[in-house]
Amino acid sequence: RLPVPKLEDTIRRYLNAQKPLLNDDQFRKTEELAHHFQKGIGRELHEQLVAQDNQNKHTSYITGPWFDMYLKAREPVVLNFNAFMSFNPDPKSEYNDQLIRATNMTVSAVRFMKTFRAGYLEPEVFHLNPEKSDTQIFKKIIRFVPSSLSWFGAYMVNAYPLDMSQYFRLFNSTRLPKLNRDELYTDEKAKHLLVLRNGNFYVFDVIDRDGNMLKPSEIQAHLKYILIDNSPAPAFPLGYLSSENRDTWALLRKNLLDNGNEEALQKVDSAVFCLSLDDFPIKDFVHLSHTMLHGDGANRWYDKSFNLIITKDGTAGINFEHSWGDGVAVLRFQNEVFKDSTKAPAISPQSQPASVDSSRAVQKLDFKLNDALKAGITKAKQKFDASVEALSLNMIQFHEGGKDLLKQKKVSPDAVAQLAFQMAFLRQYNQTVATYESCSTAAFKHGRTETIRPASMHTKKCSEAFVRELSKHSTEELQKLIVECSKYHGHLTKEAAMGQGFDRHLFGLRYLALSKDIALPDFYQDQAYARLNHNIISTSTLLSPAVQLGGFGPVVSDGFGVGYQVHNDWIGCNVSSYPTRNGKEFLQCIYKSLEDIFNVLKGKKMSS
């Protein structure tokens, strides 16, 4: 189970994270409020949280508050919450044809769903010592241990089973807009796929009456029928509604239902997943990021648990809604679909579609729109276009080193990437700001994520040395500063992964106070608390053979959204921003910071 940290540990960790962001006077005030909270109302709330947690052993203390945080948010899901991960191309280039790839990926996705539902999907396990535990013999032995004890057997060899309670929401699921708080909806009985092309909505069954998957050649025939359908794009594309403010969308949805669209909407909401087929090829990585993060607004249904997007040249990616689950569940799905569709593709470039009557099997959904709905769609489109217009996406690839060299120098690759972000922001804006790095707590029952706070006194000192006082320090001194940052970052990462961060605990205590109508404690009204939770640099990383790159929008209007990957011999980084920040310049500063760090680690003499 996810532990509730000790209150004194949480306060200590919180103050450590505040220190680099505040001057001495501000820090003294924040420290005083924190200790007052710890001795008074905070202690009471903490005891209530622990008691509540003990009464709800089937879940974790963060589950309810975290779902609420996402589902009560009224901002549009696109750009604010939905993230994307794009697939690598199929290694066999002739398989990157849009129809072939869409068929193969759909077949693999349905196979994954059937495997999962039948209880045959291999458990997700984090292997600390893969040589010992990630072996056939271990799998064979553990299979015969009753599940109440098998986790203990895994612990003995340093293998940690991860929580998979989110996975069922991958399929047949949608976030429904409701006033004040949205709802998650899942209908596992539905057998059809939703396909979007040119802003039009199509559905066809991918599972037959006996629960078997349709033949791949039939799926291919139906997708081909959709790809050659020359219906014009709708004058009022419904997809835009899913990009609206949630309350606005909730009212429009009610109007849709009242206007005779219940059956059509039911098809959209219950579909196995949404396959979006785009009619253009990808120009470059920036275009790829824009396409997968938001696209044109007409050919997406952002409320679906995920959209599998495949463009004209067979480039594929996933855009996923975030309330139901985290990157780990989506990544496992992506890894399996990539592996299955490339190693054991259901159809080949030579395969012929089945001779079936697709005009009967495929249903094009028609929506009845009144003037209020048409006006609602028009307004949603204007807002969507304005948001996208304001968004910049930029990226760099740093080829002067990566994970291999950093490990050889005994420093953490993640710590070095995070240090580069701190150094870059200091160089560009001359300050240290609230920074967020996401860390999965899936090692615990119903764990979600915890925050690593990469901005520390160590990174601040090191960044200042590199940016402001380079000539004053020897290479050895600079190396020592990097190593200190690496050690401390490793310590923070380990704490977060073990459920020993401070962010979720403080969030849970605040949520409890509000739910009991207790006046919000002064601690939470401190400007410093608000500033720490206004994450100007929001970061997330993942590395997978299936994924080319991933990204998300800035979480605050004056922030950067940083998706990054540290590969064996290079580092990739993409940054999203709005007009108040210059993402291109930030990336140039990140590049310069990485260059400086790598040069110092290689023992080069630095001159400012």
XYZ file of C-alpha atoms in Angstrom:
608
model
C 0.000 0.000 0.000
C 1.046 3.594 -0.626
C 2.482 4.891 2.647
C 1.316 8.155 4.215
C 4.645 9.859 5.023
C 5.378 11.161 8.522
C 4.284 14.785 8.846
C 7.683 15.963 10.096
C 9.386 14.336 7.051
C 6.928 16.049 4.718
C 7.528 19.470 6.287
C 11.313 18.984 6.176
C 11.183 17.970 2.511
C 8.839 20.850 1.703
C 11.192 23.395 3.280
C 14.159 21.887 1.398
C 12.257 22.429 -1.849
C 11.315 26.006 -0.892
C 14.829 27.088 0.074
C 16.255 27.672 -3.442
C 13.166 29.685 -4.455
C 13.043 32.195 -1.584
C 15.215 34.912 -0.083
C 16.088 34.706 3.638
C 13.141 36.803 4.860
C 10.614 34.911 2.738
C 12.063 31.590 3.853
C 11.874 32.517 7.551
C 8.182 33.367 7.143
C 7.450 30.125 5.275
C 9.419 28.089 7.816
C 7.434 29.646 10.667
C 4.085 28.882 8.968
C 5.220 25.315 8.242
C 6.254 24.589 11.843
C 3.071 26.169 13.160
C 1.071 23.939 10.790
C 3.073 20.869 11.828
C 2.334 21.417 15.530
C -1.316 22.462 15.136
C -3.989 21.910 12.494
C -1.584 19.960 10.258
C -1.097 17.346 12.964
C -4.890 16.947 13.367
C -5.447 16.652 9.619
C -2.591 14.157 9.340
C -4.082 11.939 12.052
C -7.473 12.042 10.320
C -5.840 11.160 6.975
C -4.037 8.179 8.528
C -7.254 6.965 10.199
C -9.160 7.323 6.912
C -6.400 5.466 5.080
C -6.546 2.596 7.594
C -10.269 2.253 6.959
C -9.798 2.089 3.174
C -7.215 -0.630 2.692
C -8.568 -1.495 -0.764
C -7.112 1.702 -2.240
C -4.590 4.520 -1.612
C -5.010 7.843 0.160
C -4.313 9.760 -3.050
C -6.791 7.975 -5.360
C -9.970 9.944 -4.547
C -8.333 13.384 -4.290
C -6.341 12.812 -7.492
C -9.361 11.749 -9.586
C -11.193 14.779 -8.185
C -8.318 17.098 -9.059
C -8.471 16.003 -12.708
C -12.255 15.619 -13.038
C -13.139 18.902 -11.314
C -10.718 20.903 -13.477
C -12.734 23.031 -15.892
C -10.003 23.920 -18.405
C -10.079 22.150 -21.783
C -8.310 18.769 -21.671
C -6.389 19.440 -24.886
C -3.061 21.273 -24.267
C -3.753 21.435 -20.501
C -3.922 17.734 -19.575
C -3.707 15.414 -22.583
C -0.206 14.238 -23.445
C 1.163 12.474 -26.531
C 3.694 9.784 -27.324
C 4.584 9.071 -30.944
C 5.605 5.631 -32.189
C 8.847 4.898 -33.954
C 8.311 4.035 -37.630
C 7.997 0.356 -38.532
C 11.576 -0.837 -39.261
C 10.263 -2.320 -42.542
C 9.524 0.848 -44.523
C 6.879 -0.710 -46.802
C 4.767 -1.386 -43.690
C 4.499 2.356 -42.954
C 1.656 2.687 -45.465
C -1.354 4.322 -43.733
C -3.822 1.475 -44.404
C -1.368 -1.312 -43.560
C -0.192 0.332 -40.359
C -3.708 1.279 -39.251
C -4.850 -2.327 -39.784
C -1.847 -3.886 -38.031
C -2.003 -1.521 -35.068
C -5.761 -1.933 -34.680
C -5.383 -5.733 -34.715
C -2.541 -5.569 -32.152
C -4.540 -3.176 -29.940
C -7.550 -5.504 -29.950
C -5.276 -8.487 -29.231
C -3.810 -6.589 -26.271
C -7.314 -5.827 -24.992
C -8.431 -9.459 -25.313
C -5.239 -10.739 -23.643
C -5.679 -8.291 -20.779
C -9.355 -9.127 -20.243
C -8.686 -12.860 -20.333
C -6.126 -12.408 -17.532
C -3.174 -13.506 -19.675
C -1.277 -10.234 -19.897
C 2.102 -10.613 -18.234
C 2.174 -8.608 -14.988
C 4.034 -5.304 -15.072
C 7.131 -5.785 -12.903
C 9.984 -3.433 -12.069
C 13.190 -5.507 -11.942
C 15.944 -3.977 -9.815
C 18.143 -6.957 -10.628
C 16.902 -8.265 -14.002
C 19.634 -10.949 -14.290
C 18.062 -12.720 -11.307
C 14.377 -12.015 -11.708
C 13.598 -11.274 -15.355
C 14.111 -14.926 -16.263
C 11.992 -17.828 -17.482
C 12.777 -19.861 -14.369
C 11.569 -17.120 -12.025
C 8.360 -16.751 -14.072
C 7.791 -20.505 -13.958
C 8.266 -20.753 -10.188
C 6.270 -17.648 -9.272
C 3.340 -18.896 -11.359
C 2.650 -21.621 -8.790
C 2.808 -19.367 -5.729
C -0.654 -18.180 -4.577
C -1.192 -14.505 -5.409
C -1.464 -13.551 -1.733
C 2.201 -14.573 -1.359
C 3.646 -14.198 -4.850
C 4.465 -10.497 -4.415
C 6.601 -11.483 -1.417
C 8.427 -14.066 -3.525
C 9.119 -11.332 -6.076
C 10.428 -8.947 -3.389
C 12.927 -11.611 -2.320
C 14.666 -11.260 -5.698
C 14.258 -7.473 -5.889
C 11.375 -7.585 -8.366
C 8.499 -5.233 -7.672
C 5.078 -5.944 -9.165
C 3.445 -2.692 -10.294
C -0.182 -1.635 -9.909
C -2.252 -2.360 -13.034
C -5.610 -1.102 -11.769
C -5.701 1.668 -14.408
C -5.442 -0.656 -17.415
C -9.133 -1.501 -17.732
C -9.833 2.152 -18.597
C -7.679 1.972 -21.732
C -10.618 0.528 -23.672
C -14.287 1.398 -24.199
C -13.723 4.445 -22.016
C -14.405 8.165 -22.192
C -14.385 11.178 -19.948
C -17.910 12.620 -19.986
C -18.291 16.390 -19.465
C -20.568 17.213 -16.520
C -21.135 20.486 -14.684
C -18.544 20.965 -11.872
C -17.106 17.449 -12.118
C -16.709 15.150 -15.108
C -17.340 11.401 -15.015
C -15.349 8.461 -16.336
C -17.490 6.075 -18.350
C -16.607 2.519 -19.439
C -18.762 0.034 -21.337
C -16.841 -3.208 -21.835
C -19.699 -4.810 -23.776
C -19.311 -2.514 -26.802
C -17.654 -4.212 -29.776
C -17.071 -1.351 -32.206
C -14.164 0.885 -33.130
C -14.576 4.649 -33.650
C -12.715 5.972 -36.706
C -12.335 9.683 -37.466
C -11.338 10.926 -40.896
C -11.711 14.426 -42.297
C -13.849 15.352 -39.276
C -16.369 12.565 -40.066
C -17.222 9.832 -37.533
C -17.435 6.152 -38.532
C -18.011 3.000 -36.473
C -17.701 -0.704 -37.240
C -17.473 -3.825 -35.091
C -13.994 -5.251 -34.486
C -15.335 -8.037 -32.250
C -18.012 -10.480 -33.446
C -20.996 -11.906 -31.552
C -18.899 -14.748 -30.073
C -16.304 -12.313 -28.696
C -13.709 -13.106 -31.383
C -11.782 -10.463 -33.264
C -12.782 -9.791 -36.875
C -10.386 -11.206 -39.461
C -7.541 -8.723 -40.144
C -8.494 -8.727 -43.864
C -12.017 -7.564 -42.922
C -10.673 -4.792 -40.666
C -8.423 -3.806 -43.592
C -11.419 -3.733 -45.964
C -13.448 -1.504 -43.619
C -10.551 0.909 -43.049
C -9.911 1.062 -46.795
C -13.591 1.885 -47.338
C -13.269 4.786 -44.851
C -10.009 6.012 -46.429
C -11.548 6.215 -49.919
C -14.894 7.632 -48.785
C -15.192 11.049 -50.429
C -17.798 12.550 -48.087
C -17.012 16.239 -47.607
C -15.742 17.457 -44.230
C -18.699 18.494 -42.038
C -19.452 22.228 -41.950
C -19.632 21.973 -38.144
C -17.139 19.310 -36.991
C -18.240 17.815 -33.687
C -14.662 17.067 -32.555
C -14.139 20.699 -31.553
C -16.632 20.329 -28.703
C -14.258 17.971 -26.869
C -11.684 20.815 -26.834
C -13.984 23.206 -24.938
C -14.104 24.397 -21.338
C -15.692 21.485 -19.472
C -18.780 23.322 -18.180
C -19.456 24.844 -21.611
C -19.057 21.390 -23.178
C -21.318 19.811 -20.510
C -24.162 22.184 -21.440
C -23.631 21.639 -25.175
C -23.582 17.879 -24.638
C -26.938 18.098 -22.855
C -28.250 20.006 -25.861
C -26.867 17.290 -28.193
C -28.632 14.587 -26.172
C -31.900 16.536 -26.107
C -31.643 17.047 -29.866
C -31.819 13.351 -30.759
C -28.114 12.408 -30.773
C -28.172 9.977 -27.880
C -27.490 6.857 -29.933
C -24.667 8.460 -31.928
C -22.978 9.819 -28.782
C -23.346 6.445 -27.080
C -21.408 4.920 -29.999
C -18.638 7.502 -29.576
C -18.388 7.092 -25.794
C -18.443 3.290 -25.694
C -16.156 2.582 -28.682
C -13.154 0.315 -28.002
C -10.924 3.289 -28.838
C -10.689 6.159 -31.315
C -8.592 5.737 -34.459
C -7.859 9.105 -36.102
C -6.750 8.938 -39.736
C -5.164 12.188 -40.950
C -4.976 13.056 -44.647
C -1.483 14.583 -44.675
C 2.129 13.383 -44.223
C 4.452 14.557 -41.420
C 7.003 17.213 -42.417
C 9.388 17.162 -39.426
C 9.536 16.575 -35.658
C 7.902 19.913 -34.812
C 5.006 19.155 -37.163
C 4.823 15.653 -35.636
C 4.532 17.116 -32.120
C 1.797 19.571 -33.136
C -0.122 16.788 -34.907
C 0.016 14.376 -31.973
C -0.452 16.939 -29.172
C -3.476 18.723 -30.661
C -3.940 18.210 -34.422
C -6.610 20.254 -36.198
C -9.332 19.829 -33.559
C -11.852 18.333 -36.015
C -10.286 14.893 -36.392
C -9.829 14.035 -32.693
C -12.073 13.121 -29.781
C -9.962 14.368 -26.858
C -12.272 12.818 -24.216
C -11.576 9.254 -25.342
C -9.091 7.425 -23.075
C -6.787 7.572 -26.095
C -6.753 8.460 -29.788
C -4.498 6.318 -31.966
C -3.455 8.782 -34.691
C -2.075 7.617 -38.042
C -1.118 10.118 -40.728
C -0.983 9.735 -44.520
C 2.656 8.505 -44.435
C 1.975 5.931 -41.700
C 3.417 8.001 -38.837
C 1.609 6.900 -35.682
C 1.135 8.328 -32.207
C -1.142 8.316 -29.193
C -2.871 11.286 -27.586
C -4.287 10.276 -24.205
C -6.672 11.804 -21.699
C -4.955 11.981 -18.306
C -7.600 11.657 -15.587
C -8.093 7.878 -15.865
C -4.415 6.954 -15.757
C -0.743 7.770 -16.090
C 2.004 7.281 -18.641
C 2.976 3.814 -17.363
C -0.273 2.170 -18.483
C -0.248 3.890 -21.882
C 3.440 3.093 -22.378
C 2.923 -0.627 -21.695
C 0.089 -0.625 -24.248
C 2.282 1.219 -26.760
C 5.238 -1.092 -26.255
C 3.103 -4.197 -26.782
C 1.286 -2.781 -29.821
C 4.558 -1.681 -31.423
C 6.249 -5.026 -30.788
C 3.284 -7.086 -31.982
C 2.506 -4.978 -35.064
C 6.146 -4.919 -36.228
C 7.294 -8.452 -35.253
C 4.063 -10.302 -36.061
C 2.062 -8.024 -38.399
C -1.429 -9.291 -39.187
C -1.274 -8.142 -42.813
C 1.548 -7.392 -45.255
C 1.816 -4.977 -48.223
C 0.780 -7.955 -50.409
C -2.378 -8.719 -48.388
C -5.703 -8.192 -50.127
C -8.677 -6.787 -48.172
C -11.498 -9.299 -47.701
C -14.334 -9.050 -50.230
C -16.988 -7.983 -47.745
C -19.699 -5.354 -48.060
C -18.138 -2.544 -46.014
C -20.981 -0.184 -46.893
C -23.186 -2.343 -44.659
C -20.635 -2.993 -41.905
C -19.395 0.594 -41.553
C -21.824 3.162 -40.188
C -21.161 6.868 -40.667
C -22.558 8.739 -37.681
C -24.789 11.700 -38.394
C -25.375 14.349 -35.756
C -28.465 16.539 -35.692
C -27.373 20.082 -34.923
C -29.587 23.041 -34.023
C -28.468 26.685 -34.219
C -27.196 26.733 -30.621
C -25.003 23.675 -31.299
C -23.688 25.138 -34.549
C -22.827 28.365 -32.733
C -21.201 26.316 -29.939
C -19.017 24.439 -32.436
C -18.029 27.671 -34.197
C -17.020 29.260 -30.906
C -15.143 26.138 -29.801
C -13.201 26.197 -33.090
C -12.274 29.868 -32.613
C -11.004 29.218 -29.079
C -9.146 26.083 -30.144
C -7.466 27.859 -33.073
C -6.431 30.759 -30.817
C -4.916 28.389 -28.189
C -3.000 26.429 -30.797
C -1.846 29.644 -32.486
C -0.330 30.788 -29.176
C 1.504 27.491 -28.578
C 5.138 27.077 -29.637
C 6.836 23.681 -29.839
C 10.596 23.456 -30.289
C 13.152 20.701 -29.976
C 16.844 19.845 -29.916
C 18.994 16.738 -30.173
C 22.279 16.819 -28.310
C 24.736 14.362 -29.882
C 27.864 14.919 -27.786
C 27.043 12.193 -25.291
C 24.300 10.415 -23.410
C 23.592 7.733 -20.854
C 26.708 5.630 -21.568
C 29.194 8.422 -20.916
C 27.319 9.679 -17.839
C 27.204 6.231 -16.254
C 30.897 5.792 -16.988
C 31.474 9.050 -15.073
C 29.225 7.703 -12.279
C 26.557 10.400 -12.493
C 22.833 9.945 -12.957
C 21.665 10.685 -16.529
C 18.333 12.051 -15.247
C 20.098 14.301 -12.744
C 22.274 15.751 -15.522
C 19.258 16.500 -17.739
C 17.471 18.200 -14.828
C 20.602 20.149 -13.896
C 20.802 21.383 -17.500
C 17.215 22.713 -17.255
C 18.055 24.596 -14.037
C 21.223 26.021 -15.538
C 19.410 27.021 -18.731
C 16.639 28.878 -16.901
C 19.201 30.708 -14.773
C 21.131 31.699 -17.891
C 17.990 32.902 -19.680
C 15.962 34.500 -16.865
C 18.500 34.876 -14.056
C 16.388 33.018 -11.469
C 15.506 29.626 -9.992
C 11.825 28.683 -10.251
C 9.397 25.938 -9.197
C 10.170 22.780 -11.153
C 8.173 19.550 -11.410
C 9.320 16.093 -12.457
C 6.775 13.314 -12.552
C 7.612 10.007 -10.841
C 5.372 6.932 -10.915
C 4.268 5.369 -7.606
C 2.867 2.292 -9.378
C 4.938 0.104 -7.010
C 1.992 0.640 -4.618
C -1.664 -0.360 -4.764
C -3.580 2.363 -6.649
C -0.437 4.518 -6.691
C -0.474 7.366 -9.221
C 2.490 9.749 -9.280
C 4.650 11.720 -6.881
C 6.595 14.888 -7.612
C 10.369 15.050 -7.672
C 11.474 18.649 -7.009
C 14.645 18.971 -9.126
C 15.392 22.588 -8.146
C 17.518 22.295 -4.993
C 20.224 24.236 -3.168
C 22.672 21.851 -4.901
C 21.451 22.632 -8.440
C 21.276 26.344 -7.610
C 24.887 26.417 -6.374
C 26.106 24.367 -9.353
C 24.137 26.462 -11.884
C 25.473 29.703 -10.419
C 29.021 28.369 -10.627
C 28.606 27.477 -14.330
C 26.586 30.526 -15.396
C 28.038 33.312 -13.263
C 31.463 32.293 -11.978
C 32.924 29.804 -14.437
C 36.457 31.234 -14.362
C 36.582 31.066 -10.532
C 36.289 27.270 -10.391
C 38.661 24.504 -11.362
C 37.404 21.571 -13.460
C 37.672 19.345 -10.356
C 35.480 21.716 -8.317
C 32.868 21.825 -11.077
C 32.906 18.018 -11.361
C 32.369 17.779 -7.615
C 29.360 20.118 -7.825
C 27.814 17.950 -10.582
C 28.347 14.791 -8.503
C 26.666 16.423 -5.486
C 23.655 17.327 -7.650
C 23.524 13.788 -8.976
C 23.598 12.228 -5.491
C 20.901 14.517 -4.161
C 18.688 14.020 -7.230
C 19.076 10.240 -6.862
C 18.007 10.543 -3.239
C 14.913 12.617 -4.172
C 13.977 10.173 -6.946
C 14.224 7.182 -4.634
C 12.097 8.945 -2.002
C 9.411 9.857 -4.565
C 9.251 6.346 -6.033
C 8.827 4.954 -2.514
C 5.873 7.301 -1.853
C 8.054 9.522 0.323
C 7.722 12.833 -1.500
C 5.845 15.733 0.106
C 3.564 17.019 -2.655
C 0.859 14.326 -2.598
C 0.780 14.242 1.213
C 0.263 18.024 1.459
C -2.299 17.816 -1.342
C -4.183 15.082 0.565
C -4.196 17.124 3.789
C -5.474 20.216 1.966
C -8.175 18.171 0.226
C -9.245 16.718 3.585
C -9.506 20.187 5.175
C -11.668 21.448 2.301
C -13.885 18.336 2.307
C -14.560 18.793 6.055
C -15.310 22.508 5.639
C -12.327 23.400 7.835
C -11.033 26.929 7.144
C -7.996 26.632 4.870
C -4.907 26.686 7.163
C -2.551 29.707 6.838
C 0.163 27.340 5.658
C -1.737 26.865 2.372
C -2.406 30.595 2.019
C 1.313 31.381 2.034
C 2.371 32.961 -1.281
C 5.391 30.678 -1.252
C 3.107 27.612 -1.245
C 1.231 28.977 -4.262
C 4.492 29.781 -6.040
C 5.927 26.293 -5.449
C 2.783 24.829 -7.018
C 2.922 27.194 -9.996
C 5.282 24.895 -11.897
C 7.076 27.047 -14.433
C 9.287 24.165 -15.545
C 7.189 21.000 -15.823
C 9.124 17.941 -16.970
C 8.519 14.304 -17.822
C 10.734 11.614 -19.280
C 10.334 8.137 -20.716
C 12.527 5.822 -22.740
C 11.175 2.996 -24.827
C 12.082 1.157 -28.045
C 8.531 1.897 -29.274
C 8.484 5.645 -28.682
C 10.119 8.282 -30.847
C 9.195 11.267 -28.696
C 6.577 12.456 -26.227
C 5.347 15.804 -24.998
C 2.668 17.939 -23.397
C 1.627 21.568 -23.092
C 2.936 23.982 -20.422
C 0.966 23.525 -17.172
C 0.920 27.296 -16.507
C 0.659 30.158 -19.012
C 4.173 31.429 -18.206
C 5.747 27.972 -18.131
C 7.619 25.415 -20.199
C 6.456 21.832 -20.816
C 9.638 19.759 -21.178
C 9.573 16.217 -22.561
C 13.023 14.629 -22.672
C 14.818 11.344 -23.340
C 18.372 10.415 -22.395
C 19.495 7.814 -24.953
C 22.753 5.853 -24.868
C 24.693 8.373 -26.922
C 22.392 11.380 -27.346
C 19.764 13.432 -25.523
C 16.467 14.576 -27.039
C 14.411 17.389 -25.602
C 11.233 19.096 -26.742
C 9.710 22.169 -25.166
C 6.246 23.711 -25.333
C 5.586 27.332 -24.402
C 3.222 30.294 -24.801
C 4.219 33.843 -25.892
C 5.347 34.995 -22.405
C 8.282 32.566 -22.640
C 10.815 31.924 -25.404
C 11.069 28.155 -25.845
C 13.597 28.338 -28.667
C 16.007 30.351 -26.555
C 15.410 28.066 -23.551
C 16.434 25.077 -25.703
C 19.580 26.900 -26.859
C 20.428 27.487 -23.197
C 19.757 23.799 -22.409
C 22.098 22.816 -25.259
C 24.830 25.138 -23.953
C 24.343 23.770 -20.411
C 24.616 20.156 -21.590
C 27.733 21.067 -23.564
C 29.340 22.659 -20.478
C 28.416 19.748 -18.183
C 29.741 17.131 -20.629
C 32.955 19.103 -21.219
C 33.591 19.331 -17.472
C 32.874 15.618 -17.010
C 35.307 14.866 -19.851
C 37.900 16.893 -17.915
C 38.120 19.859 -20.282
C 39.338 23.163 -18.870
C 36.469 25.677 -18.869
C 36.855 29.358 -19.609
C 33.905 31.713 -19.263
